[in-house]
Tab-separated table of C-alpha atoms and ligand atoms in Angstrom:
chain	number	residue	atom	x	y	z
F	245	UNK	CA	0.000	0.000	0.000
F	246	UNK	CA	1.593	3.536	-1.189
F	247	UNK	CA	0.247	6.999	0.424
F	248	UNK	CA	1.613	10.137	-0.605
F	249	UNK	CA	0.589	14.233	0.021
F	250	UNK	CA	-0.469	16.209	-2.076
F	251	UNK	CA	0.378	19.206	0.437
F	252	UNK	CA	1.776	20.274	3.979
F	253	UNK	CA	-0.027	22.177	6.717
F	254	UNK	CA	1.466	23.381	9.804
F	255	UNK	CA	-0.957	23.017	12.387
F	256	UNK	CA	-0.235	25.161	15.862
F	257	UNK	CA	-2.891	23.418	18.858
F	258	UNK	CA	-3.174	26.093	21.465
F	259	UNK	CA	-4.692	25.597	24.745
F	260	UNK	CA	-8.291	25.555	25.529
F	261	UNK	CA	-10.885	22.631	26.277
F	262	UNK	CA	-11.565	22.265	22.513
F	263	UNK	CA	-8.321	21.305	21.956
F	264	UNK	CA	-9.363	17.844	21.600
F	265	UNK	CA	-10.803	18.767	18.193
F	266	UNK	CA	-7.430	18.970	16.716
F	267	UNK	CA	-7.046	14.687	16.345
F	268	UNK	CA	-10.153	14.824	14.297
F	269	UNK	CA	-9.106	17.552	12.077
F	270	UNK	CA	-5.442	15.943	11.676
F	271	UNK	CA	-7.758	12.371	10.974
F	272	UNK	CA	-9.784	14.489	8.109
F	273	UNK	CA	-6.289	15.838	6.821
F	274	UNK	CA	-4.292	12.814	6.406
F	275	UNK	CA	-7.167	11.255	4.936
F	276	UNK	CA	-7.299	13.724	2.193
F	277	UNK	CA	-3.481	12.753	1.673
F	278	UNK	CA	-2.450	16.115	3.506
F	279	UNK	CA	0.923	16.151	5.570
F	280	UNK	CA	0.412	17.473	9.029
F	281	UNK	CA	2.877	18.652	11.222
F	282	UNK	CA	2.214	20.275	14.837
F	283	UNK	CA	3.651	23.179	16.817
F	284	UNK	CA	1.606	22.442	20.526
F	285	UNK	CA	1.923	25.083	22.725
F	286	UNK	CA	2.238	25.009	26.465
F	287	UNK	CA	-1.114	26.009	26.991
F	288	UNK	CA	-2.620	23.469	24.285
F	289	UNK	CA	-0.320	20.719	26.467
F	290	UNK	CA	-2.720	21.366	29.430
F	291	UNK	CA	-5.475	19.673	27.101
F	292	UNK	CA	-3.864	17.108	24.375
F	293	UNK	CA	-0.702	15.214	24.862
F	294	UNK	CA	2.214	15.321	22.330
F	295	UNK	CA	2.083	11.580	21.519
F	296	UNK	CA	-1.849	11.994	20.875
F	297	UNK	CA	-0.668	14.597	17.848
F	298	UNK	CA	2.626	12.390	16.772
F	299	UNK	CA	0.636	9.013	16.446
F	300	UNK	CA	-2.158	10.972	14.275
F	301	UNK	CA	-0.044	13.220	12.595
F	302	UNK	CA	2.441	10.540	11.697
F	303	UNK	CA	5.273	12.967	12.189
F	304	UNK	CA	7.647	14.925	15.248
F	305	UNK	CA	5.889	17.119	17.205
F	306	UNK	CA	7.236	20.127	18.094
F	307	UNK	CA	6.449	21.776	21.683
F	308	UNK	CA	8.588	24.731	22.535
F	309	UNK	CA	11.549	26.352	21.296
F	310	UNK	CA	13.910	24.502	22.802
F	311	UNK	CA	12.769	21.337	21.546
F	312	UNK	CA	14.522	22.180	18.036
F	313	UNK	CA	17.878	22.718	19.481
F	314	UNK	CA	19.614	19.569	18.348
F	315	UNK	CA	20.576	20.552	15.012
F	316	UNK	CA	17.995	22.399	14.206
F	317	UNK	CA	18.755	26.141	14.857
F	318	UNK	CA	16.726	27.792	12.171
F	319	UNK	CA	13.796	25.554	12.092
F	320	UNK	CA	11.226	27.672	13.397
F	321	UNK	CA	11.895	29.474	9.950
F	322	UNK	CA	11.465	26.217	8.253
F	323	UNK	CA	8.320	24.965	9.668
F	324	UNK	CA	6.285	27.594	8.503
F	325	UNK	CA	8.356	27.970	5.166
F	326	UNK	CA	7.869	24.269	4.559
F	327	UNK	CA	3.821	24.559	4.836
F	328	UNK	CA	1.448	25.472	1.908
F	329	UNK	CA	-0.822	26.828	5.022
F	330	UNK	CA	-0.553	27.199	8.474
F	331	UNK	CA	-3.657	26.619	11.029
F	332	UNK	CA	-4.753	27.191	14.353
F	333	UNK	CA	-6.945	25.148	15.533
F	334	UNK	CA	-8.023	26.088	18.147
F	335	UNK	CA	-6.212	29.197	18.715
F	336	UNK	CA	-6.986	30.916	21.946
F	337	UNK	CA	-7.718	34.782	22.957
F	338	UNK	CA	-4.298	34.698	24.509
F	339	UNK	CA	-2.479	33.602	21.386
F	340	UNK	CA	-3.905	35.776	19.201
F	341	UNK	CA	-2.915	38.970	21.437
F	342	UNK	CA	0.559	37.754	20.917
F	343	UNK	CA	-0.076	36.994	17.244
F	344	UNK	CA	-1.459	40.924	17.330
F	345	UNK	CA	1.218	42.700	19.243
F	346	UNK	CA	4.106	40.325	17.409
F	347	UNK	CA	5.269	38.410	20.099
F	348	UNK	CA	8.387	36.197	19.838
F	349	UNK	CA	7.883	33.932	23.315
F	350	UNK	CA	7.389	30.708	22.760
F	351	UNK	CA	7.701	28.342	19.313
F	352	UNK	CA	4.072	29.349	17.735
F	353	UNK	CA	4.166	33.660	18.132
F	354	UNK	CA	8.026	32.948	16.758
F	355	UNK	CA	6.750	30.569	13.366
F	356	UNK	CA	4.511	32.707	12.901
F	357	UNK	CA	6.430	36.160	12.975
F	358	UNK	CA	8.799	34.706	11.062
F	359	UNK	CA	6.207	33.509	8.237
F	360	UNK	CA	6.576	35.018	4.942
F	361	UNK	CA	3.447	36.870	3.439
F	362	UNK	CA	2.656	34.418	0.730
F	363	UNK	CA	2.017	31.410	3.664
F	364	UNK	CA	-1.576	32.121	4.435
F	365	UNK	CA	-2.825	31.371	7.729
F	366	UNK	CA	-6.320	30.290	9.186
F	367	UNK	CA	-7.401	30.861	12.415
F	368	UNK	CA	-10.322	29.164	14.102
F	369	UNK	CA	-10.703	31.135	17.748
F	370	UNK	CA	-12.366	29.310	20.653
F	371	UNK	CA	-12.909	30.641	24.207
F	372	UNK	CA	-15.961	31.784	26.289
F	373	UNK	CA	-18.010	33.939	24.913
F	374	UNK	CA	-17.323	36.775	26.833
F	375	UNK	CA	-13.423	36.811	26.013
F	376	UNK	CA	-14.580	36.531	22.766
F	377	UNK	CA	-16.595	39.570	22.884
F	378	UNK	CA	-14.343	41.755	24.908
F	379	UNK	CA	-13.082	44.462	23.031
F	380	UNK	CA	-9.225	43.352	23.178
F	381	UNK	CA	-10.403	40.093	21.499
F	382	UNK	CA	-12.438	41.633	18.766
F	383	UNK	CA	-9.315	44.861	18.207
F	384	UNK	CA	-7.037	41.730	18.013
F	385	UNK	CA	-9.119	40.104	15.176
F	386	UNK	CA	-9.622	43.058	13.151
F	387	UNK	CA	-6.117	43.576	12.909
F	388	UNK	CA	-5.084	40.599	12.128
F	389	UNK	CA	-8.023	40.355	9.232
F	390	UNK	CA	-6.519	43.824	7.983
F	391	UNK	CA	-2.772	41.560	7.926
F	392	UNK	CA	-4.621	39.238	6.044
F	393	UNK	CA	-5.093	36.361	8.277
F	394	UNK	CA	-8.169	34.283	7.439
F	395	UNK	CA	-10.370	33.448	10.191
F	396	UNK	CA	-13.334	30.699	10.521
F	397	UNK	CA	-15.271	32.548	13.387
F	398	UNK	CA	-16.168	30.689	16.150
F	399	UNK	CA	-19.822	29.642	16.160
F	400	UNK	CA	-22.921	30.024	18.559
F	401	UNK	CA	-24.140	26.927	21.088
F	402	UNK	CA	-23.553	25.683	24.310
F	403	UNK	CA	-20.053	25.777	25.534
F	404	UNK	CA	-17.856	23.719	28.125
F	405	UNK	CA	-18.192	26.665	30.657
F	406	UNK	CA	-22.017	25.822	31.070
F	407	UNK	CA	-22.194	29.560	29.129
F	408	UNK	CA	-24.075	29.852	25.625
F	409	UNK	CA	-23.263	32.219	23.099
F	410	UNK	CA	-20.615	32.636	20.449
F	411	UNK	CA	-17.272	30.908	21.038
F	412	UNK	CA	-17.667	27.830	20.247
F	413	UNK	CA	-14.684	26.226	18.003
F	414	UNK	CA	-15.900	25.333	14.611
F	415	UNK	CA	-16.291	21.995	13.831
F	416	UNK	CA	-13.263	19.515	12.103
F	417	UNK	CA	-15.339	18.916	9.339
F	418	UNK	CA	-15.632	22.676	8.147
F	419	UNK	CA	-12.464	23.811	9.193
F	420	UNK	CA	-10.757	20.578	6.943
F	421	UNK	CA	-13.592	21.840	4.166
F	422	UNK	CA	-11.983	25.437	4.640
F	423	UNK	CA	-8.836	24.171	4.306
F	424	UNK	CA	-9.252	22.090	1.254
F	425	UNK	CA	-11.152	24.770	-0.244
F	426	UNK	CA	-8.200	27.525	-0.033
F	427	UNK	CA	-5.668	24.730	-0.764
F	428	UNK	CA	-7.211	23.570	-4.133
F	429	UNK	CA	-10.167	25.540	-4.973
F	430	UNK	CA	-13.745	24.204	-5.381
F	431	UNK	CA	-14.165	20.768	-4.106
F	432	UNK	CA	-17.924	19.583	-5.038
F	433	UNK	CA	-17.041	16.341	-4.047
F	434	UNK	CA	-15.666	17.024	-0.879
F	435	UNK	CA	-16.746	14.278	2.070
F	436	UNK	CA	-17.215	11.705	-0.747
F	437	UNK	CA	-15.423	8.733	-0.802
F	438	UNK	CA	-14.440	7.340	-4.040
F	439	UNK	CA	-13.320	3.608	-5.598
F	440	UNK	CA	-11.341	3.597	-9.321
F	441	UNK	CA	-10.054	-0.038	-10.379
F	442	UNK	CA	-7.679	0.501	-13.214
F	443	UNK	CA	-5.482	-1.712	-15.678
F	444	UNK	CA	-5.156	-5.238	-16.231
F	445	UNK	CA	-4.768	-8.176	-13.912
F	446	UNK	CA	-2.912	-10.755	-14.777
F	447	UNK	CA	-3.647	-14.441	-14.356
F	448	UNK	CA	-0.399	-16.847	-13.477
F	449	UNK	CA	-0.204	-19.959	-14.877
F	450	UNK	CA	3.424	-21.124	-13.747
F	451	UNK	CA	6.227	-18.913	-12.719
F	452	UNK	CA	7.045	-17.262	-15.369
F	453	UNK	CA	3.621	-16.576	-17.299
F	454	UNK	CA	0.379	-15.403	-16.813
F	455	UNK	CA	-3.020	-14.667	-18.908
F	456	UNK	CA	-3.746	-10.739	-19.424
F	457	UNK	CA	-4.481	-7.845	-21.456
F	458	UNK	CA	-3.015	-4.837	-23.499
F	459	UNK	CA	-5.123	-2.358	-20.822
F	460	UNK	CA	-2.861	0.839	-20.201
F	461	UNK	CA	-4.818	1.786	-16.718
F	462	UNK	CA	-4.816	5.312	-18.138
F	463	UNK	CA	-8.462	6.001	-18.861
F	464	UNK	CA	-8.870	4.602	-14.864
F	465	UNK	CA	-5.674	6.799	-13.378
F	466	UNK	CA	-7.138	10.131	-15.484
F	467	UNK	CA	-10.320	9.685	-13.623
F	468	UNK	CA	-9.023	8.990	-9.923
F	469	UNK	CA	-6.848	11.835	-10.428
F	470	UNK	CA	-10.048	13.872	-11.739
F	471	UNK	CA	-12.286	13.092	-8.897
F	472	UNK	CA	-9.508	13.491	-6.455
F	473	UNK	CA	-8.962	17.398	-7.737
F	474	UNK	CA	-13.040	17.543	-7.073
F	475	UNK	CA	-12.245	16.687	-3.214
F	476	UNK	CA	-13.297	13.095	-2.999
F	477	UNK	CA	-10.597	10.978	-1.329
F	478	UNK	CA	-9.494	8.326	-3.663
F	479	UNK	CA	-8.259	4.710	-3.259
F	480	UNK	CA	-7.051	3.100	-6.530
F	481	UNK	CA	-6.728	-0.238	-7.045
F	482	UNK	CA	-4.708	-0.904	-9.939
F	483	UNK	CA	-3.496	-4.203	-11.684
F	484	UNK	CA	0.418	-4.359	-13.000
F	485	UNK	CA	0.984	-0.842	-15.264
F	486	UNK	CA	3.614	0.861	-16.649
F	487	UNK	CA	2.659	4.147	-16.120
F	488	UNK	CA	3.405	6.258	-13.030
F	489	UNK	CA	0.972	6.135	-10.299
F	490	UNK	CA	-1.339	9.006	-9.707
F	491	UNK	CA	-0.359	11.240	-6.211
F	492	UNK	CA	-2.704	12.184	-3.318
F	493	UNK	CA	-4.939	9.506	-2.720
F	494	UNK	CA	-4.550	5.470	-1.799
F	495	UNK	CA	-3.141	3.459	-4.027
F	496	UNK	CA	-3.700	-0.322	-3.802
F	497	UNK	CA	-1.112	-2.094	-6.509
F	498	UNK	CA	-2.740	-5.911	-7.045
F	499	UNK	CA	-2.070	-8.375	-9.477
F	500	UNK	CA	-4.939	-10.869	-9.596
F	501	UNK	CA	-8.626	-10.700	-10.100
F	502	UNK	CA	-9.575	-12.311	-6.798
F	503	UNK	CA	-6.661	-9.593	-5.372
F	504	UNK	CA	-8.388	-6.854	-6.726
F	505	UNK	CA	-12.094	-7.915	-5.446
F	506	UNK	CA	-10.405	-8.542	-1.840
F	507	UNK	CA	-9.303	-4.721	-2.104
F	508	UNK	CA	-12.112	-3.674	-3.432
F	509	UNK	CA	-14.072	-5.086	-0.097
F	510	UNK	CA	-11.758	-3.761	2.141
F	511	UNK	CA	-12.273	-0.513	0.492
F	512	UNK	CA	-15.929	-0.363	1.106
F	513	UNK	CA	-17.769	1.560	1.899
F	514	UNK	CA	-17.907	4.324	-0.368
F	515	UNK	CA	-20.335	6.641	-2.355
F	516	UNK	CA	-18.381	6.253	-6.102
F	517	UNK	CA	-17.317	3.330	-7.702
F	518	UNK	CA	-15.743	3.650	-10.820
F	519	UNK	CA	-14.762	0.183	-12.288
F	520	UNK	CA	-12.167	0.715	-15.072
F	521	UNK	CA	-10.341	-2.046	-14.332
F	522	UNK	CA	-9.568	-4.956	-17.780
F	523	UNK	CA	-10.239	-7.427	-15.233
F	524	UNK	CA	-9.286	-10.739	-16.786
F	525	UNK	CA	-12.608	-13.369	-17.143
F	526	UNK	CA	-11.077	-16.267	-16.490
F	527	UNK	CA	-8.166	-17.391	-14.458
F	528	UNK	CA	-6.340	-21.241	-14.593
F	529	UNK	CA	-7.806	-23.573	-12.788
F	530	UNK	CA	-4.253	-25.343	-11.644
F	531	UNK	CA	-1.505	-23.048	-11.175
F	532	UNK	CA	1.533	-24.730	-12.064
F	533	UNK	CA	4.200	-24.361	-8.890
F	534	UNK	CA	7.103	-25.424	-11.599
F	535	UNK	CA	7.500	-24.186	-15.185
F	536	UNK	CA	5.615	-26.092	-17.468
F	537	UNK	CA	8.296	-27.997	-20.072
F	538	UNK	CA	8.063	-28.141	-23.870
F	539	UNK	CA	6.831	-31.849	-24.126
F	540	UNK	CA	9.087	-34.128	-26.618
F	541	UNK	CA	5.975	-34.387	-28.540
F	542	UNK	CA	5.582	-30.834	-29.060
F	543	UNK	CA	2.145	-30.763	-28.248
F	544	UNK	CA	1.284	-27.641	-26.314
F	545	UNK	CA	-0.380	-27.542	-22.928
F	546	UNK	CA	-3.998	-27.439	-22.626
F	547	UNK	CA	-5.252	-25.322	-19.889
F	548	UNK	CA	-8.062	-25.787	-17.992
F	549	UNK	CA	-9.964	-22.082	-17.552
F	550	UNK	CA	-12.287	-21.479	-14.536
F	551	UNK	CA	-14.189	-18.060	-14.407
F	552	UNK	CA	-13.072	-15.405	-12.455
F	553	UNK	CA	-15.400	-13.779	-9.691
F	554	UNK	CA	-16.843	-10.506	-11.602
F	555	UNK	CA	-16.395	-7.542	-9.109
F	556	UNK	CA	-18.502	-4.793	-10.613
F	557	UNK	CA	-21.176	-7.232	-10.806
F	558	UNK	CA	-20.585	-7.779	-6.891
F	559	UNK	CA	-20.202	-4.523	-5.960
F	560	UNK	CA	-23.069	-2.688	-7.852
F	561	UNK	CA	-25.223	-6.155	-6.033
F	562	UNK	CA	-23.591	-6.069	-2.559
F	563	UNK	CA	-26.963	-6.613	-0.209
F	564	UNK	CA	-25.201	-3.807	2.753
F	565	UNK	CA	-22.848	-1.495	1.347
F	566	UNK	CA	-23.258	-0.479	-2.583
F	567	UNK	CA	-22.091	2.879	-3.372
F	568	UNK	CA	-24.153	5.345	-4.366
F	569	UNK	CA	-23.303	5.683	-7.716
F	570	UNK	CA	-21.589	2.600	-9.327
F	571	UNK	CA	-20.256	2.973	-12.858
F	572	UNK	CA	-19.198	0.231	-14.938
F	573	UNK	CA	-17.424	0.369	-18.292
F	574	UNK	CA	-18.046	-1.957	-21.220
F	575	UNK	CA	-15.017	-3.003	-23.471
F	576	UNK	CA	-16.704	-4.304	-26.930
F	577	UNK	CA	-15.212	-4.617	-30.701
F	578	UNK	CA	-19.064	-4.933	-32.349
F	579	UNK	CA	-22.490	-3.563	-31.578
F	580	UNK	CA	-21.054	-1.431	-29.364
F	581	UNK	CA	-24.280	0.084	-27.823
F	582	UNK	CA	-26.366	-3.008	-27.900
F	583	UNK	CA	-23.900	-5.154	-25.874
F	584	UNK	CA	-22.971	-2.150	-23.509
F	585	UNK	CA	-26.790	-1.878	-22.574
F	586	UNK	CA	-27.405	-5.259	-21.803
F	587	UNK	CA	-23.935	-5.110	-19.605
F	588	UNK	CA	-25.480	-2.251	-17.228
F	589	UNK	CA	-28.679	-4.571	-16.996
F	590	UNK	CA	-27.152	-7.571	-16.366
F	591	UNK	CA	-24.363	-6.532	-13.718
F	592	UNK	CA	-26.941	-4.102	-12.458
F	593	UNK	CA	-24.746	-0.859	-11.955
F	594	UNK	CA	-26.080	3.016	-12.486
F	595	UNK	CA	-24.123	3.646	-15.636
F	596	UNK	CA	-21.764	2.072	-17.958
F	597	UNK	CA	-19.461	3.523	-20.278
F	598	UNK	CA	-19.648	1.990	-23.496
F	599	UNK	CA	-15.873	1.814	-25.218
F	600	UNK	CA	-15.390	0.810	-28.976
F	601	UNK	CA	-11.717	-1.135	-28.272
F	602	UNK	CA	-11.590	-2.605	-31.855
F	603	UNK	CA	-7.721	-2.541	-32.701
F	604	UNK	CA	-8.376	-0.237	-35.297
F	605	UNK	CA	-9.467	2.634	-32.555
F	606	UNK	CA	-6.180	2.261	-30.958
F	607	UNK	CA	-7.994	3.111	-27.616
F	608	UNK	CA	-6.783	0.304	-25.527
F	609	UNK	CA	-3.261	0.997	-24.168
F	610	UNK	CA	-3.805	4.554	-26.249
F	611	UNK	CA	-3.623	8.659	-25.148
F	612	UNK	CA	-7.088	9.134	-26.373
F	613	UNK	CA	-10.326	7.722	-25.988
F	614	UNK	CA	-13.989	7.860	-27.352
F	615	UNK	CA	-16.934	6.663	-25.150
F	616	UNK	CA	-21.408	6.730	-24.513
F	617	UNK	CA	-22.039	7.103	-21.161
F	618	UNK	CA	-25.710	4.644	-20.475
F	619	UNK	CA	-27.790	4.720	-17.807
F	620	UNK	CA	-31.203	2.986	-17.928
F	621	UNK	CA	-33.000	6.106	-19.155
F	622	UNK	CA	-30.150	8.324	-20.738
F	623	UNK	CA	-26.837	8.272	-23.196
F	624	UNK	CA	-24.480	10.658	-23.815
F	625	UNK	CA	-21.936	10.832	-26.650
F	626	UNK	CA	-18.201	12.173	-25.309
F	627	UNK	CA	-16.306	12.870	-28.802
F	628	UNK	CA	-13.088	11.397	-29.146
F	629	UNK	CA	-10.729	13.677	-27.070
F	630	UNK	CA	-7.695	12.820	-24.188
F	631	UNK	CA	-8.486	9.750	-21.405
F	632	UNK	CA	-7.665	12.980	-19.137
F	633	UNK	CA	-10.219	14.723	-20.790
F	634	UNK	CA	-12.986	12.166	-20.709
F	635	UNK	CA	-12.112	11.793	-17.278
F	636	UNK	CA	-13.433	15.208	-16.594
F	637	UNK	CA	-16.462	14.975	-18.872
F	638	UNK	CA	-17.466	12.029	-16.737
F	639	UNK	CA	-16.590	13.322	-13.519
F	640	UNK	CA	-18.965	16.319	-14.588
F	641	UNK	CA	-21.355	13.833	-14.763
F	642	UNK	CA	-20.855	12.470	-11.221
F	643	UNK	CA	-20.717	16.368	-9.944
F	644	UNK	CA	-23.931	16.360	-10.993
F	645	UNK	CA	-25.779	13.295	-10.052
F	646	UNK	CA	-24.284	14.399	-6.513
F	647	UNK	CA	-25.846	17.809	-6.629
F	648	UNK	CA	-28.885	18.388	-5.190
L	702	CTP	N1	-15.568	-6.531	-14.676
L	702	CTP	C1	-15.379	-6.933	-13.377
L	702	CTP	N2	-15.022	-8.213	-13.103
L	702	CTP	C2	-14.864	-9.108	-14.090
L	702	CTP	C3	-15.040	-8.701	-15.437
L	702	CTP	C4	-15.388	-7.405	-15.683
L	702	CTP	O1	-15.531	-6.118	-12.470
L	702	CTP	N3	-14.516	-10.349	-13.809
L	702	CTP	C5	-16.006	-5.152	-14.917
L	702	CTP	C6	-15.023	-4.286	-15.673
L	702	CTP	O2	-14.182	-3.577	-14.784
L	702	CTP	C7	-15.958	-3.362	-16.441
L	702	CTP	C8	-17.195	-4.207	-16.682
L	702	CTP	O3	-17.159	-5.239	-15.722
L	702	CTP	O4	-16.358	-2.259	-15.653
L	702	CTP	C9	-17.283	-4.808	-18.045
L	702	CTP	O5	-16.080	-5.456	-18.372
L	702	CTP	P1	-15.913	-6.110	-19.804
L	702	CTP	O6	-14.571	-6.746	-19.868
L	702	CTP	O7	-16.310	-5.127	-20.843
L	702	CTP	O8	-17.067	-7.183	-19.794
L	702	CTP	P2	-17.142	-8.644	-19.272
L	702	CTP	O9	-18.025	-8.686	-18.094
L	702	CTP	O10	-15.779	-9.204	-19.096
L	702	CTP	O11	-17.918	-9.345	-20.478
L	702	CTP	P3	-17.370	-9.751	-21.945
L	702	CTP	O12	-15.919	-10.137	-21.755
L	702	CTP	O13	-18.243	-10.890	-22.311
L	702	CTP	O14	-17.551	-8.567	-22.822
C-alpha cells in the first residue's frame, strides 16, 4: 500500500478545552493525503498530549523552542516555510494577542512572525463567549483580518463553561472543508469517498507466465486523479501498469482478479465506484508451482480455464454497502451500444461507459479515448478527445448526479 501528500499544513494546537478537536481535524487531513505537522503550545499541552498529535499526525511534534535545538537552529523558519498553510486550531484569545502585538515567546508567536506573506494562515478562535466579545479580542481580530489572516469565526451553542453564546470552536469537518477549499479551490465532491479499479490483472499460470491484457490503466488513473482534484478521497486499485501512479490519494497495486475484489471489499464503503479495471474473465484452474516444459511431442499444454469472480457485478449487487453511484465500463469490438446496454442490466450498476476497443481505434493501451455514457434512461456521446479529458467529462457527470 503507497500513500503520498499532495500538500503540507502546519498546524499550531493552542490551549483551551476544545483542543481535543485537533485529532479529528489531523484524521480528516491525512485522509485527504495532507501532511500534518504540529507546533503544541504550552497552553494546548494542558489539554492534548504530544504523543496523541505524533501518532495521528504521523510525524515529530514540536512543543517549545527549545525542543529544536539539536541541530535544528533555524527551524522555526522552516516549519512555517515548509507549509502550503498554516492553522490554528483552536487558537486561543491569549495567542492571538501575541499573534497581534508580534510576540516572539514561545515556538508558535516565533513561526509565525517569522512567516513570509505568501504562507496564508487560518485561524479558528475558541474561548468563552465573553473573552470573545471583549473588546481586546475583537481589536485583536480586526487587525489581524486587515494583515490578512483568514479566520473561521467561532460559532454560537452551548459551551464547556455551562455559558451559551458565540465561542464555540468550529467543527473539524468545516475547518478541513476550509482548508481544502483555499488549498485547491472548489471541491464539489468534498466528504465523498471514491473507488477507481484501473489496468489489467494478470492471471499466473506457472512462474514465469500469466493470462492478461493490453489495458494501459490510463483512462482509470485520469479519472481517480479527476475526482480526487473535485475533493473526494481516492483509493485506486490498480493491476500491473507501466505508467506512473497518480499522487494524493490510496493506491492499492494488485495483481490478480480475486486480489483486486479482496481490495475492493476492504475498500468499502464508499459513495463512487468507478470500475475501469480490464479485469481478466477467467483465471487457470491449476496453477503450475514449476515451469511447465516443452513436451518431446511438441504438443502444447492445454489449460483448464475457470471463471473469475466478476467484481462490478458484486459490488453494484452487494446486499449492505453499494455505493451510491456505481459505474461500470463496457469493453466491446461490435455492436457497441447493444452489448454495452445489456452489460449495465445484467451486472446491475447506475451507468456504464460503453468503449469501442476494436484494434483499429487504438484506444486500448492509447492517449485518447472515445466513449457513450448509459444509464437505464439516458446516453451521452463524449467525442473522441484525451483519457484525461474524458475523465473530466465524466466526472462532470458524477458532480452532478451528486448535486442536489
Ligand atoms: N468486470 C469486473 N469483473 C470481471 C469482469 C469485468 O468487475 N470479472 C467489470 C469491468 O471492470 C468493467 C465491466 O465489468 O467495468 C465490463 O467489463 P468487460 O470486460 O467489458 O465485460 P465482461 O463482463 O468481461 O464481459 P465480456 O468479456 O463478455 O464482454
Amino acid at each position: 500500500m503507497v500513500s503520498n501528500t499532495r500538500a503540507s499544513i502546519l498546524l499550531i494546537v493552542s490551549g483551551g478545552i476544545a483542543a481535543y478537536k485537533a485529532l479529528s481535524l489531523i484524521r480528516l487531513l491525512r485522509a485527504n493525503h495532507i501532511r500534518v505537522r504540529c507546533i503544541l503550545t504550552k497552553g494546548g499541552a494542558e489539554f492534548v498530549t504530544p504523543l496523541s498529535l505524533q501518532t495521528l499526525s504521523e510525524e515529530t511534534v514540536y512543543s517549545d523552542l527549545f525542543s529544536l535545538t539539536q541541530n535544528h537552529e533555524i527551524e522555526h523558519i522552516s516549519l512555517s516555510r515548509q507549509a502550503d498553510m498554516i492553522v490554528i486550531y483552536p487558537a486561543s484569545a491569549n495567542l492571538l494577542a501575541r499573534m497581534a502585538q508580534g510576540f516572539a515567546d514561545d515556538l508558535a508567536s516565533t513561526v509565525l512572525l517569522a512567516t513570509p506573506d505568501h504562507i496564508r494562515i487560518l485561524v479558528a478562535p475558541a474561548m468563552n463567549v465573553k473573552m470573545w466579545e471583549h473588546p481586546a479580542t475583537q481589536t485583536n481580530c480586526e487587525l489581524l483580518k486587515k494583515r490578512g489572516i483568514l479566520f473561521a469565526d467561532p460559532e454560537t451553542g452551548a459551551m464547556a463553561c455551562h455559558e451559551y453564546g458565540k465561542g464555540r470552536l468550529v467543527s473539524p469537518e468545516t475547518i478541513n472543508q476550509m482548508i481544502c477549499q483555499k488549498l485547491f479551490g472548489h471541491q464539489p465532491l468534498n466528504g465523498k469517498k471514491a473507488l477507481v479499479t484501473a489496468g489489467p490483472t494478470y492471471e499466473p499460470i506457472d512462474p514465469v507466465r500469466f493470462l492478461g491484457n493490453f489495458s494501459s490503466g490510463r483512462q482509470g488513473y485520469a479519472i481517480a486523479e479527476c475526482l480526487r482534484d473535485y475533493g473526494a478521497e481516492v483509493t485506486l486499485i490498480t493491476g500491473p501498469t507501466t505508467i506512473p501512479h497518480p499522487t494524493g490519494m490510496k493506491i492499492v497495486p494488485v495483481t490478480t482478479a480475486q486480489e483486486m475484489l479482496n481490495a475492493c471489499e476492504a475498500a468499502l464503503p464508499v459513495d463512487i465506484a468507478v470500475m475501469t479495471a480490464a479485469v481478466a474473465d477467467w483465471r487457470v484452474k491449476t496453477f503450475s508451482d514449476q515451469k511447465i516444459k516443452k513436451q518431446n511431442n511438441h504438443q502444447p499444454p492445454t489449460l483448464e480455464l475457470t471463471p473469475n469472480p466478476d467484481i462490478l457485478a458484486w459490488i453494484s449487487q452487494h446486499p449492505t454497502l453499494r455505493p451510491e453511484l456505481v459505474i461500470g465500463f463496457a469493453a466491446e469490438t461490435q455492436n457497441i451500444l447493444e452489448h454495452a446496454k445489456a452489460k449495465l442490466e445484467r451486472k446491475k450498476c447506475d451507468w456504464i461507459i460503453a468503449n469501442n476497443v476494436s484494434p483499429n481505434t487504438k484506444i486500448m493501451g492509447g492517449e485518447e479515448n472515445e466513449v457513450t455514457l448509459l444509464s437505464s434512461s439516458d446516453s451521452q456521446h463524449f467525442h473522441r478527445s484525451s483519457k484525461k479529458d474524458i475523465a473530466g467529462l465524466l466526472t462532470q457527470q458524477i458532480v452532478k448526479f451528486f448535486s442536489p
